[in-house]
PDB file of C-alpha atoms in Angstrom:
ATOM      1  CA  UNK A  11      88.612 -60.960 -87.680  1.00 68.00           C
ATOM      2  CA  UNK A  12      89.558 -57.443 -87.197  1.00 81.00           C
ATOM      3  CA  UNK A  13      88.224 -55.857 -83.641  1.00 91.00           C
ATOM      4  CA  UNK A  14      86.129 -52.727 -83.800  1.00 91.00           C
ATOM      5  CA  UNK A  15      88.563 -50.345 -82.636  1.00 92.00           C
ATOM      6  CA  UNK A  16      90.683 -51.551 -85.445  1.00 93.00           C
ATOM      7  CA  UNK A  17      88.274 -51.063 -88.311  1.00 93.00           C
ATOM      8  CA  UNK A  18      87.548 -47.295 -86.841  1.00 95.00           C
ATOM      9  CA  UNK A  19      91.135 -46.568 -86.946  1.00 95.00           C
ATOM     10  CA  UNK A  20      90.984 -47.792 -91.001  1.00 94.00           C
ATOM     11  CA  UNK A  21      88.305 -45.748 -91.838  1.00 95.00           C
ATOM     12  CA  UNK A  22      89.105 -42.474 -89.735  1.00 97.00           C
ATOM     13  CA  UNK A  23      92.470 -42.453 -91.080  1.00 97.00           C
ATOM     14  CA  UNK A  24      91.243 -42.914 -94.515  1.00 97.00           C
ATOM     15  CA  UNK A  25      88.492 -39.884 -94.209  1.00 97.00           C
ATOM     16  CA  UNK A  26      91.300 -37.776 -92.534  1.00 97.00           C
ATOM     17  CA  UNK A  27      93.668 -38.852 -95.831  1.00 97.00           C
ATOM     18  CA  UNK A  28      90.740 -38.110 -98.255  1.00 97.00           C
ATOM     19  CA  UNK A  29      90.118 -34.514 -96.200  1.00 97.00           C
ATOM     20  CA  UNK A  30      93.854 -33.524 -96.604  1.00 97.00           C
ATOM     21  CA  UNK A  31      93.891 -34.129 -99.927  1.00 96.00           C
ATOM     22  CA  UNK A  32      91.167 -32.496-100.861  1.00 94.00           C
ATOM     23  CA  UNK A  33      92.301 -29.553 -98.433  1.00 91.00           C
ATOM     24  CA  UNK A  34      95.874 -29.490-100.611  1.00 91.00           C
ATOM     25  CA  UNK A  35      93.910 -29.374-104.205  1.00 89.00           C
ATOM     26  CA  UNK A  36      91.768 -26.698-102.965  1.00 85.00           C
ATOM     27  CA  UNK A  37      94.787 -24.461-101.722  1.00 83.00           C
ATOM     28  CA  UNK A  38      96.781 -25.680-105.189  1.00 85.00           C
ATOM     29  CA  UNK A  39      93.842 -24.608-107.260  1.00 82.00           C
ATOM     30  CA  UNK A  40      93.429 -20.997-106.008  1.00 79.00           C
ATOM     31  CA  UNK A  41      97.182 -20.457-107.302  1.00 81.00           C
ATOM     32  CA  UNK A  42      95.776 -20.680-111.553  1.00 81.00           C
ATOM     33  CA  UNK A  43      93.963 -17.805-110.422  1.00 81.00           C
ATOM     34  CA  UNK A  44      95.528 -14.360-111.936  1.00 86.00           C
ATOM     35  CA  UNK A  45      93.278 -11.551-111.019  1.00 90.00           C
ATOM     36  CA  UNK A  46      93.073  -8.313-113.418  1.00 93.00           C
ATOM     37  CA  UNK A  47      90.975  -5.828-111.443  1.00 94.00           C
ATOM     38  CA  UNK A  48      90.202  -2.425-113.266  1.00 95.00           C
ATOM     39  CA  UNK A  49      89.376   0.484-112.272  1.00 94.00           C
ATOM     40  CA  UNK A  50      89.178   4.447-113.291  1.00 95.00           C
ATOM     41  CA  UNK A  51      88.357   7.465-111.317  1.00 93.00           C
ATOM     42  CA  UNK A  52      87.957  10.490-112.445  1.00 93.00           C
ATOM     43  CA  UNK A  53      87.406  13.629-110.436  1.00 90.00           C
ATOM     44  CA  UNK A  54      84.392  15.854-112.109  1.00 91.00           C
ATOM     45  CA  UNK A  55      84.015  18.747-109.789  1.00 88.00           C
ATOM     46  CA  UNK A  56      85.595  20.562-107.279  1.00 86.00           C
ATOM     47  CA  UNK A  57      82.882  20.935-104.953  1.00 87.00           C
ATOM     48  CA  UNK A  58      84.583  23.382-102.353  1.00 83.00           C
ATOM     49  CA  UNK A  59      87.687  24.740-100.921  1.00 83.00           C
ATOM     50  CA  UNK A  60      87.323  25.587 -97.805  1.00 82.00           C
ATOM     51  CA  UNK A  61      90.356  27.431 -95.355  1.00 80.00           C
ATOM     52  CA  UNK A  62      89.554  26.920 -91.857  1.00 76.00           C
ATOM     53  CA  UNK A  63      90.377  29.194 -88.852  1.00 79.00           C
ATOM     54  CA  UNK A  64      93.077  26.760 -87.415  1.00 75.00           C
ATOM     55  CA  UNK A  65      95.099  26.409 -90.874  1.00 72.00           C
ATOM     56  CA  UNK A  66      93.609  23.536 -92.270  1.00 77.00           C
ATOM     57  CA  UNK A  67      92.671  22.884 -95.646  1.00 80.00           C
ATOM     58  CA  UNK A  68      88.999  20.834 -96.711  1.00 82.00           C
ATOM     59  CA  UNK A  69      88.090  19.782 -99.988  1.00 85.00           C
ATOM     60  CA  UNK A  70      84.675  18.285-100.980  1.00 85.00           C
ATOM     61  CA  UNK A  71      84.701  16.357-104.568  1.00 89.00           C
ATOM     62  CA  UNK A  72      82.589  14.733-107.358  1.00 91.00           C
ATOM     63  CA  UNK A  73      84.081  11.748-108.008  1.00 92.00           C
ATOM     64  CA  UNK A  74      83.082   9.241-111.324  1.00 95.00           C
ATOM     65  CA  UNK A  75      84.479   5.762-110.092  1.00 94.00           C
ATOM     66  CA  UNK A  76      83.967   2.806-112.269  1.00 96.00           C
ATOM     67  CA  UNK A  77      85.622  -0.347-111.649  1.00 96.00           C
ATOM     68  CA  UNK A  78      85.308  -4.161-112.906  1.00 96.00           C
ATOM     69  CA  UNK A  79      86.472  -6.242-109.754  1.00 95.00           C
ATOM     70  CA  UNK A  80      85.137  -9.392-110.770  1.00 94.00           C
ATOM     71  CA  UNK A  81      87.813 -11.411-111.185  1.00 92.00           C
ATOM     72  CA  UNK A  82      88.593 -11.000-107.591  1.00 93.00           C
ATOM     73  CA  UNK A  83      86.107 -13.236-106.650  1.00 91.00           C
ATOM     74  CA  UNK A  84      87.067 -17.338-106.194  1.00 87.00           C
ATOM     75  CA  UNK A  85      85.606 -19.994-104.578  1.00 83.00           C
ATOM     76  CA  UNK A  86      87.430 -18.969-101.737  1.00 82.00           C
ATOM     77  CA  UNK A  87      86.423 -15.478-101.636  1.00 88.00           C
ATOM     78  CA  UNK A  88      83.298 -14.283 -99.586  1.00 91.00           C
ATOM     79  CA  UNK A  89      84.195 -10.355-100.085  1.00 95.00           C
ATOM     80  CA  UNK A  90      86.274  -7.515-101.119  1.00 95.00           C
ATOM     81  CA  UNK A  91      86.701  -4.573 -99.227  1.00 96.00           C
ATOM     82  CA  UNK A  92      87.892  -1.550-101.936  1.00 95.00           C
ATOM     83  CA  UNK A  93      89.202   2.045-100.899  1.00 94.00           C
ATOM     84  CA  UNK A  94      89.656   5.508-102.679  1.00 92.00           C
ATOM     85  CA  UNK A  95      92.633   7.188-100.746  1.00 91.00           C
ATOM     86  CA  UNK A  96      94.449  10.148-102.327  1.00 87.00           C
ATOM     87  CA  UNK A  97      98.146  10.758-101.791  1.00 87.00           C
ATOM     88  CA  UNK A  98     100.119  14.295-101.872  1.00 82.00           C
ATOM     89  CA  UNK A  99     102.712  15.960-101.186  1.00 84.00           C
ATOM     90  CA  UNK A 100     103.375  18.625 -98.960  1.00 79.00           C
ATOM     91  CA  UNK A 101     106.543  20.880 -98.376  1.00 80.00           C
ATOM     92  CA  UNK A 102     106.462  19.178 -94.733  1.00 79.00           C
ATOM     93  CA  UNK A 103     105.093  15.940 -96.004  1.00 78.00           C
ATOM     94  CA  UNK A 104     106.535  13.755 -98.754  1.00 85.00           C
ATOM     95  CA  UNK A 105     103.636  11.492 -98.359  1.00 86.00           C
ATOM     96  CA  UNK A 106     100.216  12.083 -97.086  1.00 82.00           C
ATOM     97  CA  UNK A 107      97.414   9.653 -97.717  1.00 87.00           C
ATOM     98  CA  UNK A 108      93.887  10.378 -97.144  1.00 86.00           C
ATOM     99  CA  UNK A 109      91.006   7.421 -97.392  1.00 88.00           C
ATOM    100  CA  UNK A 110      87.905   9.563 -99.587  1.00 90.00           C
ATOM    101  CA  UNK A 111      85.858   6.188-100.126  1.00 92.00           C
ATOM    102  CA  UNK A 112      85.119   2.824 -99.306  1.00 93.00           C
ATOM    103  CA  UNK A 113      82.739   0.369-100.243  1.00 95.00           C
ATOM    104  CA  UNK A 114      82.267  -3.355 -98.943  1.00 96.00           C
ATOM    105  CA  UNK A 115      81.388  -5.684-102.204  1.00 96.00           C
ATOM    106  CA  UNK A 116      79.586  -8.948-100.913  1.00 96.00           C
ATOM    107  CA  UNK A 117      79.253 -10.844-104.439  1.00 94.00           C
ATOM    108  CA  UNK A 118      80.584 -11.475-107.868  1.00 94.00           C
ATOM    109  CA  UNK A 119      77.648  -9.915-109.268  1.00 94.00           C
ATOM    110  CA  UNK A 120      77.867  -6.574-107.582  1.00 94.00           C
ATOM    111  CA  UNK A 121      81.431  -6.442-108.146  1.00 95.00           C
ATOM    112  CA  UNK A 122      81.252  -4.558-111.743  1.00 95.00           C
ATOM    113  CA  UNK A 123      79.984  -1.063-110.802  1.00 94.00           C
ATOM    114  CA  UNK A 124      79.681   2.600-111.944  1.00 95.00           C
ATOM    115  CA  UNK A 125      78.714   5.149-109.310  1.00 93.00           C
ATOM    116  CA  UNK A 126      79.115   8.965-109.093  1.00 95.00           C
ATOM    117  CA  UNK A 127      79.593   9.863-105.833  1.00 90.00           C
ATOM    118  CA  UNK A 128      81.295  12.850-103.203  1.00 88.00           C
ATOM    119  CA  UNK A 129      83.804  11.790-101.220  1.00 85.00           C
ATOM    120  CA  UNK A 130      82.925   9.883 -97.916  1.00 87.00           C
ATOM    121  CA  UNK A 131      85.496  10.943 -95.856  1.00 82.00           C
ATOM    122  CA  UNK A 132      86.540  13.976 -95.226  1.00 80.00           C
ATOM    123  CA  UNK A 133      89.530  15.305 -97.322  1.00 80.00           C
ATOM    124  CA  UNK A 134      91.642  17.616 -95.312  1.00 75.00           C
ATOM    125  CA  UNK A 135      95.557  18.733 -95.345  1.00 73.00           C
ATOM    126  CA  UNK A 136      96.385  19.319 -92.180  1.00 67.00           C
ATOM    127  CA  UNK A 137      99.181  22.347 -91.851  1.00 64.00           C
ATOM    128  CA  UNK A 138      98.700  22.999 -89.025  1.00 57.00           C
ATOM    129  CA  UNK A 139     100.069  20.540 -87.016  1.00 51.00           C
ATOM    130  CA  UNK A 140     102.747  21.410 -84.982  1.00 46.00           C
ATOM    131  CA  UNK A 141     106.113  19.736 -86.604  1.00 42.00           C
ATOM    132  CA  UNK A 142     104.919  18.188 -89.107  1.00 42.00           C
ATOM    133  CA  UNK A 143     103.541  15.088 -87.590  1.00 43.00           C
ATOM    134  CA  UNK A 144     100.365  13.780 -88.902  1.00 41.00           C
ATOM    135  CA  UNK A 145      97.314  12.338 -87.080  1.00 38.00           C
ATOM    136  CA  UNK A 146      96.818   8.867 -87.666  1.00 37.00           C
ATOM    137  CA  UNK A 147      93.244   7.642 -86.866  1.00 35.00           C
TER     138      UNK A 147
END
């Protein structure tokens, strides 16, 4: 007869076995998935320009943003975070990015949306900082 100690050692080693391999066909199953995300934005107004008193420039906007995100989602995935950021360039700057919207999507089903919206952030071009060096928040 086999002692107790023995048979425990069988049968943890076989549920640790079982758990790996079910850990490795999880992680090789998530690789079939190709996502195609889509997404359009289109800017319908130009709500105001605004040129403040230190050199700055502020911009308020109507944007249209519809986007289909759903085949983000996996068995694996319990959000998406998405982002509207705008990039420029400036005589000082050859990139500036600037974050107008975000939105946290919890499920699959919310994940196909249409929404007219102003930006969330503010949108400003800063000129006036001294040598060209941006603020990074």
């Amino acid at each position: 007869m086999h002692s107790f100690g023995y048979r425990a050692n069988a049968v943890l080693t076989f549920a640790v076995t079982i758990l790996a391999l079910m850990c490795a066909m999880a992680s090789f199953s998530d690789n079939f998935n190709s996502p195609s995300p889509t997404a359009e934005v289109q800017v319908l107004n130009i709500n105001w320009f605004q040129k403040k008193p230190d050199g700055d420039d502020e911009v308020s906007l109507t944007l249209n943003i519809t986007a289909d995100l759903q085949t983000l989602f996996t068995w694996n995935t319990k959000q998406v975070f998405v982002f509207l950021a705008a990039e420029y360039e400036t005589p000082k700057n050859a990139l500036n990015q600037v974050s107008l919207w975000d939105v946290i999507i919890p499920t699959k089903e919310r994940a196909k949306f249409w929404i007219r919206t102003t930006n969330k952030y503010r949108f400003i071009d800063q000129v006036s900082v001294c040598c060209g060096a941006l603020l990074h928040i």
